[in-house]
Coordinates of C-alpha atoms in Angstrom, one line a residue:
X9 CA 42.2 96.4 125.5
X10 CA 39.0 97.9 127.1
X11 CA 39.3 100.2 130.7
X12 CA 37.5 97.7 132.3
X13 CA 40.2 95.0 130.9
X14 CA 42.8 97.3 131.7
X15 CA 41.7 97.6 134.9
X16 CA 41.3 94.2 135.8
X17 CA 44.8 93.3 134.3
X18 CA 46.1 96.3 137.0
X19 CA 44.4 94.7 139.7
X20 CA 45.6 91.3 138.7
X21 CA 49.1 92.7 138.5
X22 CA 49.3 93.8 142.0
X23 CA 48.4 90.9 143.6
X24 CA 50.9 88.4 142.0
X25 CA 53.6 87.6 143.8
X26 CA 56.5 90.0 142.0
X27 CA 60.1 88.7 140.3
X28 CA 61.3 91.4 142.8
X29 CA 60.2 89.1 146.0
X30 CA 61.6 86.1 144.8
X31 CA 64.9 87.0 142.8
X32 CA 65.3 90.2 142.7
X33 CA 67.7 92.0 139.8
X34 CA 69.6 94.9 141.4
X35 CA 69.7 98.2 139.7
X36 CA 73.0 97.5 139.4
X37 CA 71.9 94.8 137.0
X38 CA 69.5 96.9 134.8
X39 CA 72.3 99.5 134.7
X40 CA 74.6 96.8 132.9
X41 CA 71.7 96.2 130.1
X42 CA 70.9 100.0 129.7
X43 CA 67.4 99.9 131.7
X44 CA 66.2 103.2 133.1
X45 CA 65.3 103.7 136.7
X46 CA 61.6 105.2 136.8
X47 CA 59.5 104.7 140.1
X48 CA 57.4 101.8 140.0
X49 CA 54.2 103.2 139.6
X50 CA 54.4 103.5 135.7
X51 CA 51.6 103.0 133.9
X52 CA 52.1 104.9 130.3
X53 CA 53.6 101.7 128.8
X54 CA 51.3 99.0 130.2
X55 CA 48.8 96.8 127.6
X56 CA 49.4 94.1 125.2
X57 CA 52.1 94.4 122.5
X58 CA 51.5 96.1 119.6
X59 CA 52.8 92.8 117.3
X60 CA 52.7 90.0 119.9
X61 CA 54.4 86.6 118.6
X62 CA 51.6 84.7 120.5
X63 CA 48.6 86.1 122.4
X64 CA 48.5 83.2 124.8
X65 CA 52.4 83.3 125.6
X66 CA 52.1 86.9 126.3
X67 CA 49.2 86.6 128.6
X68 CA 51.0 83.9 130.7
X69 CA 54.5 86.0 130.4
X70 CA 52.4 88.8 131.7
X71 CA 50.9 87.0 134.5
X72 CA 54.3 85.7 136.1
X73 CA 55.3 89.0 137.7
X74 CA 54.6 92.9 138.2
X75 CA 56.1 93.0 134.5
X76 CA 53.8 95.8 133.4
X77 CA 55.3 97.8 136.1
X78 CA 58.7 96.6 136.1
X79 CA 60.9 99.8 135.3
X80 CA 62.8 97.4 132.9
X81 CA 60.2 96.8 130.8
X82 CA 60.5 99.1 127.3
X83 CA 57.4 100.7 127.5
X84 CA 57.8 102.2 130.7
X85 CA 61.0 104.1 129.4
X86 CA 60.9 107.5 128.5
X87 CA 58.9 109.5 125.8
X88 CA 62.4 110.4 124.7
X89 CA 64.4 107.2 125.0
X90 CA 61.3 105.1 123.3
X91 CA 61.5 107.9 120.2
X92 CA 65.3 107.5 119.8
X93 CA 65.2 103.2 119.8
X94 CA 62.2 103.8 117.3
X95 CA 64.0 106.3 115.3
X96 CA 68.1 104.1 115.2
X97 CA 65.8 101.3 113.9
X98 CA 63.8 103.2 111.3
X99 CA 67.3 104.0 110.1
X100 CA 68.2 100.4 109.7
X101 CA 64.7 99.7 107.9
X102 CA 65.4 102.5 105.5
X103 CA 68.7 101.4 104.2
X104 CA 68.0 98.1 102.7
X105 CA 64.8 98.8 101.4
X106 CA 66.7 101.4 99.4
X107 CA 69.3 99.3 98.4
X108 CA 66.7 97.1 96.6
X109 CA 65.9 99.3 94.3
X110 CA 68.3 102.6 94.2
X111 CA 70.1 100.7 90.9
X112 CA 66.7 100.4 89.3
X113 CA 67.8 103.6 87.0
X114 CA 70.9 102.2 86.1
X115 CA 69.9 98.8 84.6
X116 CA 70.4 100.0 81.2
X117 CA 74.3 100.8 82.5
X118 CA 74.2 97.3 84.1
X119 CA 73.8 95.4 80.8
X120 CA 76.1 97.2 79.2
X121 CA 79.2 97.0 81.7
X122 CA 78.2 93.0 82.1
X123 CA 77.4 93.0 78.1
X124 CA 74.1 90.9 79.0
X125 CA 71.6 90.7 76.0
X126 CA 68.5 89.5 78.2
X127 CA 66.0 91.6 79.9
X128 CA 65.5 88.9 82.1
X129 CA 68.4 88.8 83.7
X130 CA 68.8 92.6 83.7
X131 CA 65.6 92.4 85.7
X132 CA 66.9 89.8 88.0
X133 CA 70.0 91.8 89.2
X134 CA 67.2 94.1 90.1
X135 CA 64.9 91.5 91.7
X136 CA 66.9 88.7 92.9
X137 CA 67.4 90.8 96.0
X138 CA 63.8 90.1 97.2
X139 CA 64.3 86.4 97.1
X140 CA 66.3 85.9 100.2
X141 CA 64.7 89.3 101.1
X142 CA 61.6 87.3 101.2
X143 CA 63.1 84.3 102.9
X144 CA 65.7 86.1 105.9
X145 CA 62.9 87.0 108.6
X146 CA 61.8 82.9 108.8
X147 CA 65.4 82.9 110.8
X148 CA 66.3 86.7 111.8
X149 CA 62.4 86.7 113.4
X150 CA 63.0 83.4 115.8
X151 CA 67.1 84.2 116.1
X152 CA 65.9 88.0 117.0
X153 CA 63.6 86.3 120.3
X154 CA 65.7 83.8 121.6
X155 CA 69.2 86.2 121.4
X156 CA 67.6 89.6 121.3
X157 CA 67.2 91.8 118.5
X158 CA 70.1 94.6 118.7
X159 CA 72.8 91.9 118.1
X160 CA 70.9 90.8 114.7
X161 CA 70.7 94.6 113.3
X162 CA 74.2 95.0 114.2
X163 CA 75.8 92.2 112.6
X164 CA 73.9 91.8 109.4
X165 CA 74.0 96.0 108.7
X166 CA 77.8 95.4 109.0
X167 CA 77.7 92.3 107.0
X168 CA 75.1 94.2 104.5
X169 CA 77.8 96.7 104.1
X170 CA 80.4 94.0 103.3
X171 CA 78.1 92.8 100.8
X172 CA 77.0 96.2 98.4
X173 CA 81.0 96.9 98.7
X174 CA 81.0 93.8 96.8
X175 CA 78.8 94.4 94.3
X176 CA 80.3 97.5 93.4
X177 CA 83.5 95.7 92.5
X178 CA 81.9 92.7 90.5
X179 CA 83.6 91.8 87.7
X180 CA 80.5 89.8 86.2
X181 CA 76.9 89.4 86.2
X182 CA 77.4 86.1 88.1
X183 CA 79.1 88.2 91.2
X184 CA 76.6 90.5 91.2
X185 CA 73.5 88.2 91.1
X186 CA 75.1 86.4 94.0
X187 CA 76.0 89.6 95.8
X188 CA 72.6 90.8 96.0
X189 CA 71.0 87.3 97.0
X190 CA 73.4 87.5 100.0
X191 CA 72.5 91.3 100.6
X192 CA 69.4 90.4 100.1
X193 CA 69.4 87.8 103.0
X194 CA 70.9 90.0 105.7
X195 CA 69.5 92.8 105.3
X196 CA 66.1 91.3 105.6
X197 CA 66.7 91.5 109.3
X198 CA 65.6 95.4 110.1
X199 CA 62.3 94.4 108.6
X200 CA 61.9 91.0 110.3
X201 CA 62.6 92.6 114.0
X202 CA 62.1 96.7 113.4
X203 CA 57.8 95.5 113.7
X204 CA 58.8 93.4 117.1
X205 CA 61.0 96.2 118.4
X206 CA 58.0 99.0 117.4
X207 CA 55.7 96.5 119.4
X208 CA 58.3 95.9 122.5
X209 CA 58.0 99.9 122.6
X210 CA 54.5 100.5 122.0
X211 CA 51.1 99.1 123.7
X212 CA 47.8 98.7 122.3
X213 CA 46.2 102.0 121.8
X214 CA 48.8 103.5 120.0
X215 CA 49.2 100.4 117.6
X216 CA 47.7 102.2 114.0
X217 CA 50.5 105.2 114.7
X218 CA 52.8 102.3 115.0
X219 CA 52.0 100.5 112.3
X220 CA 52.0 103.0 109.9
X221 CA 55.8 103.9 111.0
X222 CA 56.8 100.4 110.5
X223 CA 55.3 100.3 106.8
X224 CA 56.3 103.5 105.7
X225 CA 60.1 102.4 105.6
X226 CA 60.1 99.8 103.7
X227 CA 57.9 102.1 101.0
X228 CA 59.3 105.0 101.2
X229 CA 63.3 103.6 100.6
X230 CA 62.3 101.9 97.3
X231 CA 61.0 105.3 96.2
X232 CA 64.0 107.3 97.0
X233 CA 66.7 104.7 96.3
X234 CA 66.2 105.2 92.3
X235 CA 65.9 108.9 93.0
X236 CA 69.2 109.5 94.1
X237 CA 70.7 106.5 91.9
X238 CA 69.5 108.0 88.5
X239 CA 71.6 111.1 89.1
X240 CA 74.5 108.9 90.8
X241 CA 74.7 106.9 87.8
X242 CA 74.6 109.4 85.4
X243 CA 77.4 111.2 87.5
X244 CA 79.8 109.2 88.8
X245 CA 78.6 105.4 87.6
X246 CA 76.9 103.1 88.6
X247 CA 79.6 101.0 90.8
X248 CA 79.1 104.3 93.4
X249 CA 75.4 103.6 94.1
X250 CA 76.5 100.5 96.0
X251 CA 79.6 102.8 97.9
X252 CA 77.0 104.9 99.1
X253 CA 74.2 102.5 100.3
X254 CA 77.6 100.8 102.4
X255 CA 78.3 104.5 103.6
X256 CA 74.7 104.5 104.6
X257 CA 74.9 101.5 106.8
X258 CA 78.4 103.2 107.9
X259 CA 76.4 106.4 109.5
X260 CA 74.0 103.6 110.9
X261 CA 76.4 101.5 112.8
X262 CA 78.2 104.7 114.1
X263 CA 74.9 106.1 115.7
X264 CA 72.9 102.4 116.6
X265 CA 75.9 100.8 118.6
X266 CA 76.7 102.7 120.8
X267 CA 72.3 104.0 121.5
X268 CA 70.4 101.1 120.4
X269 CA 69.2 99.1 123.8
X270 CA 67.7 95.8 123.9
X271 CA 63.8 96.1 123.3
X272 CA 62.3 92.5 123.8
X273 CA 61.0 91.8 127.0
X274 CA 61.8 88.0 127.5
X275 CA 65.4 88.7 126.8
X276 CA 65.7 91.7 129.4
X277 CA 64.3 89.6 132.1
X278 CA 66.3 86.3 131.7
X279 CA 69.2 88.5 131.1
X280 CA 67.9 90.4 134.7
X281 CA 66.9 86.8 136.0
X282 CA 70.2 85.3 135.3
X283 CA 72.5 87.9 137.0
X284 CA 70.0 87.7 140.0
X285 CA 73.0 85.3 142.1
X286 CA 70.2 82.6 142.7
X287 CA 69.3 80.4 139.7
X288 CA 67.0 78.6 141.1
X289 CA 64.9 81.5 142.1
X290 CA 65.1 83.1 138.8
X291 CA 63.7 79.7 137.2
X292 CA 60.8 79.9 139.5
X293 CA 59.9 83.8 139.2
X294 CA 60.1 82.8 135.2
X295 CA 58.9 79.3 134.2
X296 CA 57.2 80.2 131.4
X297 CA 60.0 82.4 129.7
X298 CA 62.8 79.5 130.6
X299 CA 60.3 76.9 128.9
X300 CA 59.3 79.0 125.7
X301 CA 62.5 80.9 125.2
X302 CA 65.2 78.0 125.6
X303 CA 64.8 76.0 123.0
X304 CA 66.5 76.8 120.2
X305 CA 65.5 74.2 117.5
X306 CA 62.2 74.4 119.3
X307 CA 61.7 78.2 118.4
X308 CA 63.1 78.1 114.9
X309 CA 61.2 75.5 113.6
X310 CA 58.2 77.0 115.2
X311 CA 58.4 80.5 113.8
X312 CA 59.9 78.7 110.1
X313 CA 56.5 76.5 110.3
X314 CA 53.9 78.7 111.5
X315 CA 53.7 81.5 108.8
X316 CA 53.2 78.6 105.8
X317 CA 50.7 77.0 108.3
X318 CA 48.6 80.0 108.2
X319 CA 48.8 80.3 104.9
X320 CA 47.6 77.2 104.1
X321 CA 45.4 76.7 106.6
X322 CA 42.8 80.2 106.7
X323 CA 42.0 81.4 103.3
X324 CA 41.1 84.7 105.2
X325 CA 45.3 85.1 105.6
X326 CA 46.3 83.6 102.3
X327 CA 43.9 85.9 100.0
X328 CA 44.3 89.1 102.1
X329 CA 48.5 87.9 101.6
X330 CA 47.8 87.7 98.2
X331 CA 46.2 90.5 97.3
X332 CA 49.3 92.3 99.3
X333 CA 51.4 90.9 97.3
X334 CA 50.0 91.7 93.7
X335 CA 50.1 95.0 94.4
X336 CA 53.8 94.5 95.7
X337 CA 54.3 92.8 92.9
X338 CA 53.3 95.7 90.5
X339 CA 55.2 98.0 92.6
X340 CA 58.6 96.2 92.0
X341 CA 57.4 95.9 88.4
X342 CA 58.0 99.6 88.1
X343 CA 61.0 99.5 89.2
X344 CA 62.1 97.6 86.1
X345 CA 60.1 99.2 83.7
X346 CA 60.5 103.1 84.5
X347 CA 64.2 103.2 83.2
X348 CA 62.8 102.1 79.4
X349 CA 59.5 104.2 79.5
X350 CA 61.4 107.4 80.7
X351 CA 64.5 106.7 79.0
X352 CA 63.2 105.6 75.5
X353 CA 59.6 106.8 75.4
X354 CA 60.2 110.5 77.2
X355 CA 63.8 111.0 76.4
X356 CA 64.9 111.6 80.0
X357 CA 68.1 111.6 80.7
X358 CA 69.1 108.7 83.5
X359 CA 69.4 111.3 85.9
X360 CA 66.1 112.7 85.4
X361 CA 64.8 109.3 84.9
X362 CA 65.1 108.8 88.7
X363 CA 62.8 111.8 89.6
X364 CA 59.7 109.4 87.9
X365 CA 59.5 107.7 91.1
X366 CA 58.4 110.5 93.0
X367 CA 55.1 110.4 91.8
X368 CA 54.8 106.6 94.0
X369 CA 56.9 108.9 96.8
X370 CA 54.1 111.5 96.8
X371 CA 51.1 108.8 96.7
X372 CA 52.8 106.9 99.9
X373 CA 53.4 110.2 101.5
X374 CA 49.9 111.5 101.2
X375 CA 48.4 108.3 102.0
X376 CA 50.3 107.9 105.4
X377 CA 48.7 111.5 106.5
X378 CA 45.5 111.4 104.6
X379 CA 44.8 107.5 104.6
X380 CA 45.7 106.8 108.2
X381 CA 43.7 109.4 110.1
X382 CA 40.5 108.0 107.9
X383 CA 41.2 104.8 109.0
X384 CA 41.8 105.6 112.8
X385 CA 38.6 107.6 112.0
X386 CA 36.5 105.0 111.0
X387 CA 37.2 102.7 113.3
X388 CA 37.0 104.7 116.4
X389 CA 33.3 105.4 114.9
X390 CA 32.8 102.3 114.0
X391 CA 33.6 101.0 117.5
X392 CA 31.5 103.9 119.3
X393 CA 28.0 102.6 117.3
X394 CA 29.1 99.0 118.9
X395 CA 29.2 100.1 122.7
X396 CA 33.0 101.3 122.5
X397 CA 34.3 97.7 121.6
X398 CA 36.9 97.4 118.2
X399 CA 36.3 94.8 116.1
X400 CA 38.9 93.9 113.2
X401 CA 36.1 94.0 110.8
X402 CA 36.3 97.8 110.9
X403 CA 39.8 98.1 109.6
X404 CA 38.3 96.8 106.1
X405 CA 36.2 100.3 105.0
X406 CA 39.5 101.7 104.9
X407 CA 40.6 98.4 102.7
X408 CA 38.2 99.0 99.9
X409 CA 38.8 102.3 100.0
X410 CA 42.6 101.8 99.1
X411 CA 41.6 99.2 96.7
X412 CA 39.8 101.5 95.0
X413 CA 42.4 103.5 94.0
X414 CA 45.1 100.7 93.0
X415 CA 43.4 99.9 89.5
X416 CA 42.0 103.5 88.9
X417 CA 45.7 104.1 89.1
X418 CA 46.8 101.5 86.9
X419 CA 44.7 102.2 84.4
X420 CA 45.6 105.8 84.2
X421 CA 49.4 104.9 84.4
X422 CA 48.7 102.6 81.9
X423 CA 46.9 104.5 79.2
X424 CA 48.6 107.7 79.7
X425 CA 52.3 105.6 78.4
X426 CA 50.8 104.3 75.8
X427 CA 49.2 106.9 74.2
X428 CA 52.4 109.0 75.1
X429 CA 50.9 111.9 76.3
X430 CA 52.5 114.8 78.4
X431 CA 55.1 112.6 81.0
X432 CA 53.7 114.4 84.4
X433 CA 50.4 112.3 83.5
X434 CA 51.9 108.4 83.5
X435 CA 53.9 109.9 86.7
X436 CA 49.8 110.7 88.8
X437 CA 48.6 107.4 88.1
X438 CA 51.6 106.2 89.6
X439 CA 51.0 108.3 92.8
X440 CA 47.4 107.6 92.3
X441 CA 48.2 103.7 92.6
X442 CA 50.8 104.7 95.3
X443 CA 47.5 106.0 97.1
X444 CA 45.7 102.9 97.0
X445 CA 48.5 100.4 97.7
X446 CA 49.6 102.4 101.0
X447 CA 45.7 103.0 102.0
X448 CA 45.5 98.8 101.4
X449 CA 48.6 98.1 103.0
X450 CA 47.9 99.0 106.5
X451 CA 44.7 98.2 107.1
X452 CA 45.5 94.6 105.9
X453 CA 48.5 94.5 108.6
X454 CA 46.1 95.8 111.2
X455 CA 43.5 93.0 110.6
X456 CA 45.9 90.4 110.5
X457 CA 47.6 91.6 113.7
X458 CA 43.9 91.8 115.2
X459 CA 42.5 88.6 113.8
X460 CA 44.9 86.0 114.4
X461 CA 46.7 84.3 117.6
X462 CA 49.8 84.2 116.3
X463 CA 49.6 87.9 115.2
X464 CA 53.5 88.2 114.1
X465 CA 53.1 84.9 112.4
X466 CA 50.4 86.3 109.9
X467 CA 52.4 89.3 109.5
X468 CA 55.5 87.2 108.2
X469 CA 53.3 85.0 106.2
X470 CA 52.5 87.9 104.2
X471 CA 55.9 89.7 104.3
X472 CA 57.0 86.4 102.4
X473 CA 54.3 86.3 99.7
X474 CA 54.8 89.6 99.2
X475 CA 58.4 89.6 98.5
X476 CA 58.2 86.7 96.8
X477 CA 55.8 87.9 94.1
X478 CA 58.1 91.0 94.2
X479 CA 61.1 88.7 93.3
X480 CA 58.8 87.2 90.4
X481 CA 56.8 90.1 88.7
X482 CA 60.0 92.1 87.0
X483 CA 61.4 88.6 85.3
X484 CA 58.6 88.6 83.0
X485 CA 56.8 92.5 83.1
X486 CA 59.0 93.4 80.4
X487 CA 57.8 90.3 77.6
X488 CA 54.4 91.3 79.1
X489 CA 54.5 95.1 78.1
X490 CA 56.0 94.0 74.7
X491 CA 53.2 91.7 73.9
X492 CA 50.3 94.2 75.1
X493 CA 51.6 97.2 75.6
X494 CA 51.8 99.7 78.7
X495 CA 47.6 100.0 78.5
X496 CA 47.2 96.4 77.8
X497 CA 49.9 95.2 80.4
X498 CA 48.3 97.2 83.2
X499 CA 45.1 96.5 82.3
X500 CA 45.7 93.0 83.3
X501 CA 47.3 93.9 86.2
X502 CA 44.3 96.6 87.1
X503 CA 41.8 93.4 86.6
X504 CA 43.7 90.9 88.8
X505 CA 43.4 94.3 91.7
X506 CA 39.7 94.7 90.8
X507 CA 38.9 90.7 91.1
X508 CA 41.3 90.3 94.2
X509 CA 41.0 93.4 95.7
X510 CA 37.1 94.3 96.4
X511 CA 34.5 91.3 96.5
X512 CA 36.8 89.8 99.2
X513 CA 37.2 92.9 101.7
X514 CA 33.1 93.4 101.5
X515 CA 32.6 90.3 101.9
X516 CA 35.1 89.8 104.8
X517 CA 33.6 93.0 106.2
X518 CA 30.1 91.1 106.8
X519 CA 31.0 87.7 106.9
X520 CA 34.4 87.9 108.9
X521 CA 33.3 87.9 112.7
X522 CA 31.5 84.4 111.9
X523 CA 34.9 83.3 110.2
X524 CA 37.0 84.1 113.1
X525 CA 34.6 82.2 115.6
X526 CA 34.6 79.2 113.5
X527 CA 38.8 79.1 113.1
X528 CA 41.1 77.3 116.1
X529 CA 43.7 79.8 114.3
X530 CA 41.9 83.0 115.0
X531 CA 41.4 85.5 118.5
X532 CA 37.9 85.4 119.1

């Protein structure tokens, strides 16, 4: 949002009619939901949401009262008080994430204890989590706006916990497989609200810091997860990596029930609205919030609908989706594949065999500090040579940059196993194409968040692709590296980044501000 916007927005603001003036919450009343008291002339949080369900509904929600000064509203609470909500839920983001993948050292102990003879369905105890992974934030997403958002990290972390208890007690592959689609399914729900909560928290100008801490979790955890479950396997077996990641969600239901406060704005103020004492009042200071938010049916189907709508309907979402998910794809891939290379090939111990994901931990790492001040660089230039205005288009230099780096990586990775040189070389290709894939990955949010109406739509439409290919590349990488080889096998997968990855972006960088004004789906 531009000063001049801002302004106006301000000005707009103060001459509407307040919720105050016609049903007024006590303090009393924002007391009970854990609201701050701040004078009323804050300004620090005001601007549109960083991830806004629907730019239109927000813009009308926003119009209805002195919202943007409302000492309810999340992003007028403290510097403090925002850090700590943004911090509980980073926690919850972390956890499952790492549960995907911290048993990704101990397949090899997971065919043996379940005596399976397949490598594909060692790969799918592995992978099957990303299924329902995939498919929970169609329902935690519309669940999380019409009930609020802390109740759905509460319950599914304890019911996550319930769940890796259970697989660590299996007594067959067929448990475990239907352990891990259950975990799978609740604890999807940190990463289909921890983005909404980020955005409740957050306005406009600081959306790329935002961002970036909303993607790093979800990276990061699949990185350390097989770090600390090679040496727990090795140690103490392989039934304890699942005692721990419940112990995990333990710690995070001791510190996020009793701190975590409601962050979503429609559900503060028809909570505030409906403890006014006068009904009637409160439907008039919020017509638009009554009308969108109480439907249930209504809201799921909508929010179920709208992500495979986009999908199939703008090509500019699907192949920016795809391309997100190939890489995601390959990433998981790893997972399945680093116990054998390591283990067979290197002769690391299943221990040691855990500290070959750091090289992926390092490439994320250096990309998030490197990578994301290039970006924010660019763009701000970028935006200066136009008169000061943003366009999304200028999020995409920092896209082919990252896609640059994905098949560069690949190809070392690649080359480097197969010709079985010195083991720290396969390891920087992997942070090399841990580089590229976090440099690709936010930019590609940010346009998608920039471009489209229904901004947390696009984002889900993705998150589902991408988990879905995630779900599907381990089930056959291992025939695949058996029929060509680790240089062969990446090779492909190098040539699908190239082919996928860089024509598209340029030309999207040229061609996409014409797109946009041609698409009803679009912000224009």
């Amino acid at each position: 949002m531009s000063d001049n916007e801002h302004a106006a927005s301000e000005t707009r603001a103060s001459s509407v009619k307040t919720a105050a003036d016609v049903a007024a919450p006590s303090s009393k009343n924002h007391e009970a939901l854990g609201v701050p008291q701040y004078p009323t002339e804050l300004k620090g949080g005001e601007g549109e949401s960083a991830i806004p369900e629907d730019k239109k509904e927000e813009a009308l929600e926003n119009e209805e009262d002195d919202w943007a000064h409302d000492p309810a509203n999340p992003r007028n609470w403290s510097f403090k008080k925002k850090w700590t909500m943004t911090g509980i839920v980073s926690l919850y983001t972390f956890v499952t994430p790492l549960a995907s993948s911290m048993m990704a050292p101990g397949l090899p102990e997971i065919a043996i204890k379940y005596d399976i003879t397949s490598a594909t369905v060692v790969a799918l105890t592995l992978s099957i989590f990303l299924l329902t992974f995939a498919l929970g934030p169609l329902l935690w997403g519309p669940l999380s706006e019409m009930y609020g958002r802390t109740w759905i990290y509460h319950v599914c972390n304890l019911m996550f916990l319930c769940f890796n208890v259970g697989c660590g007690y299996s007594k067959n592959v067929g448990q475990l497989i239907g352990l891990r689609l259950l975990a799978g399914f609740v604890g999807s729900a940190p990463i289909a609200c921890g983005g909404g909560t980020v955005s409740d928290l957050f306005s406009e100008r600081d959306r790329a810091s935002a961002m970036a801490v909303f993607s790093l979790g979800p990276l990061i955890g699949p990185v350390v997860g097989p770090i600390a479950g090679g040496f727990i396997t090795e140690t103490i077996g392989i039934k304890w990596i699942f005692i721990v990641i419940a112990a995990l969600c333990a710690v995070a239901a001791v510190i996020g029930i009793p701190l975590l406060r409601e962050t979503y704005a429609p559900v503060i103020r028809l909570r505030l609205a409906e403890q006014s004492g006068d009904p009637e009042k409160a439907a008039k200071a919020h017509p638009h919030l009554l009308k969108e938010h109480g439907s249930a049916a209504h809201r799921v189907w909508v929010d179920i609908s709208r992500p495979f709508i986009l999908l199939t309907r703008s090509y500019v979402c699907f192949l920016l989706s795809l391309y997100m998910a190939l890489i995601y794809g390959i990433y998981y891939l790893m997972f399945t594949t680093f116990p054998q290379l390591f283990t067979d090939i290197y002769h690391f111990s299943t221990g040691i065999s855990g500290l070959a994901y750091i090289g992926l931990g390092l490439g994320f790492m250096s990309a998030t500090v490197v990578g994301a001040g290039v970006a924010d660089t660019v763009y701000k230039k970028l935006a200066e040579r136009n008169g000061g205005v943003g366009k999304p288009e200028m999020r995409i230099p920092a896209l082919i940059l990252g896609s640059l780096f994905v098949p560069i990586g690949l190809f070392w990775y690649g080359w480097s196993a197969q010709a079985q040189v010195h083991w720290i070389m396969p390891i920087i290709g992997t942070a090399i194409f841990g580089f590229g894939m976090m440099t690709s990955f936010l930019p590609i949010q940010l346009y998608l968040v920039d471009t489209f109406q229904y901004a947390a739509s696009a984002l889900a439409a993705a998150s589902v692709f991408r988990s879905m290919l995630g779900f599907a590349f381990p089930l056959f990488g291992q025939q695949m590296f058996d029929a060509l080889g680790f240089g062969g096998g990446n090779s492909l997968l190098a040539g699908l980044g190239i082919v996928i990855g860089i024509p598209f972006p340029i030309w999207l960088y040229f061609a996409g501000e014409r797109v946009r004004a041609n698409s009803s789906l679009t912000r224009h």
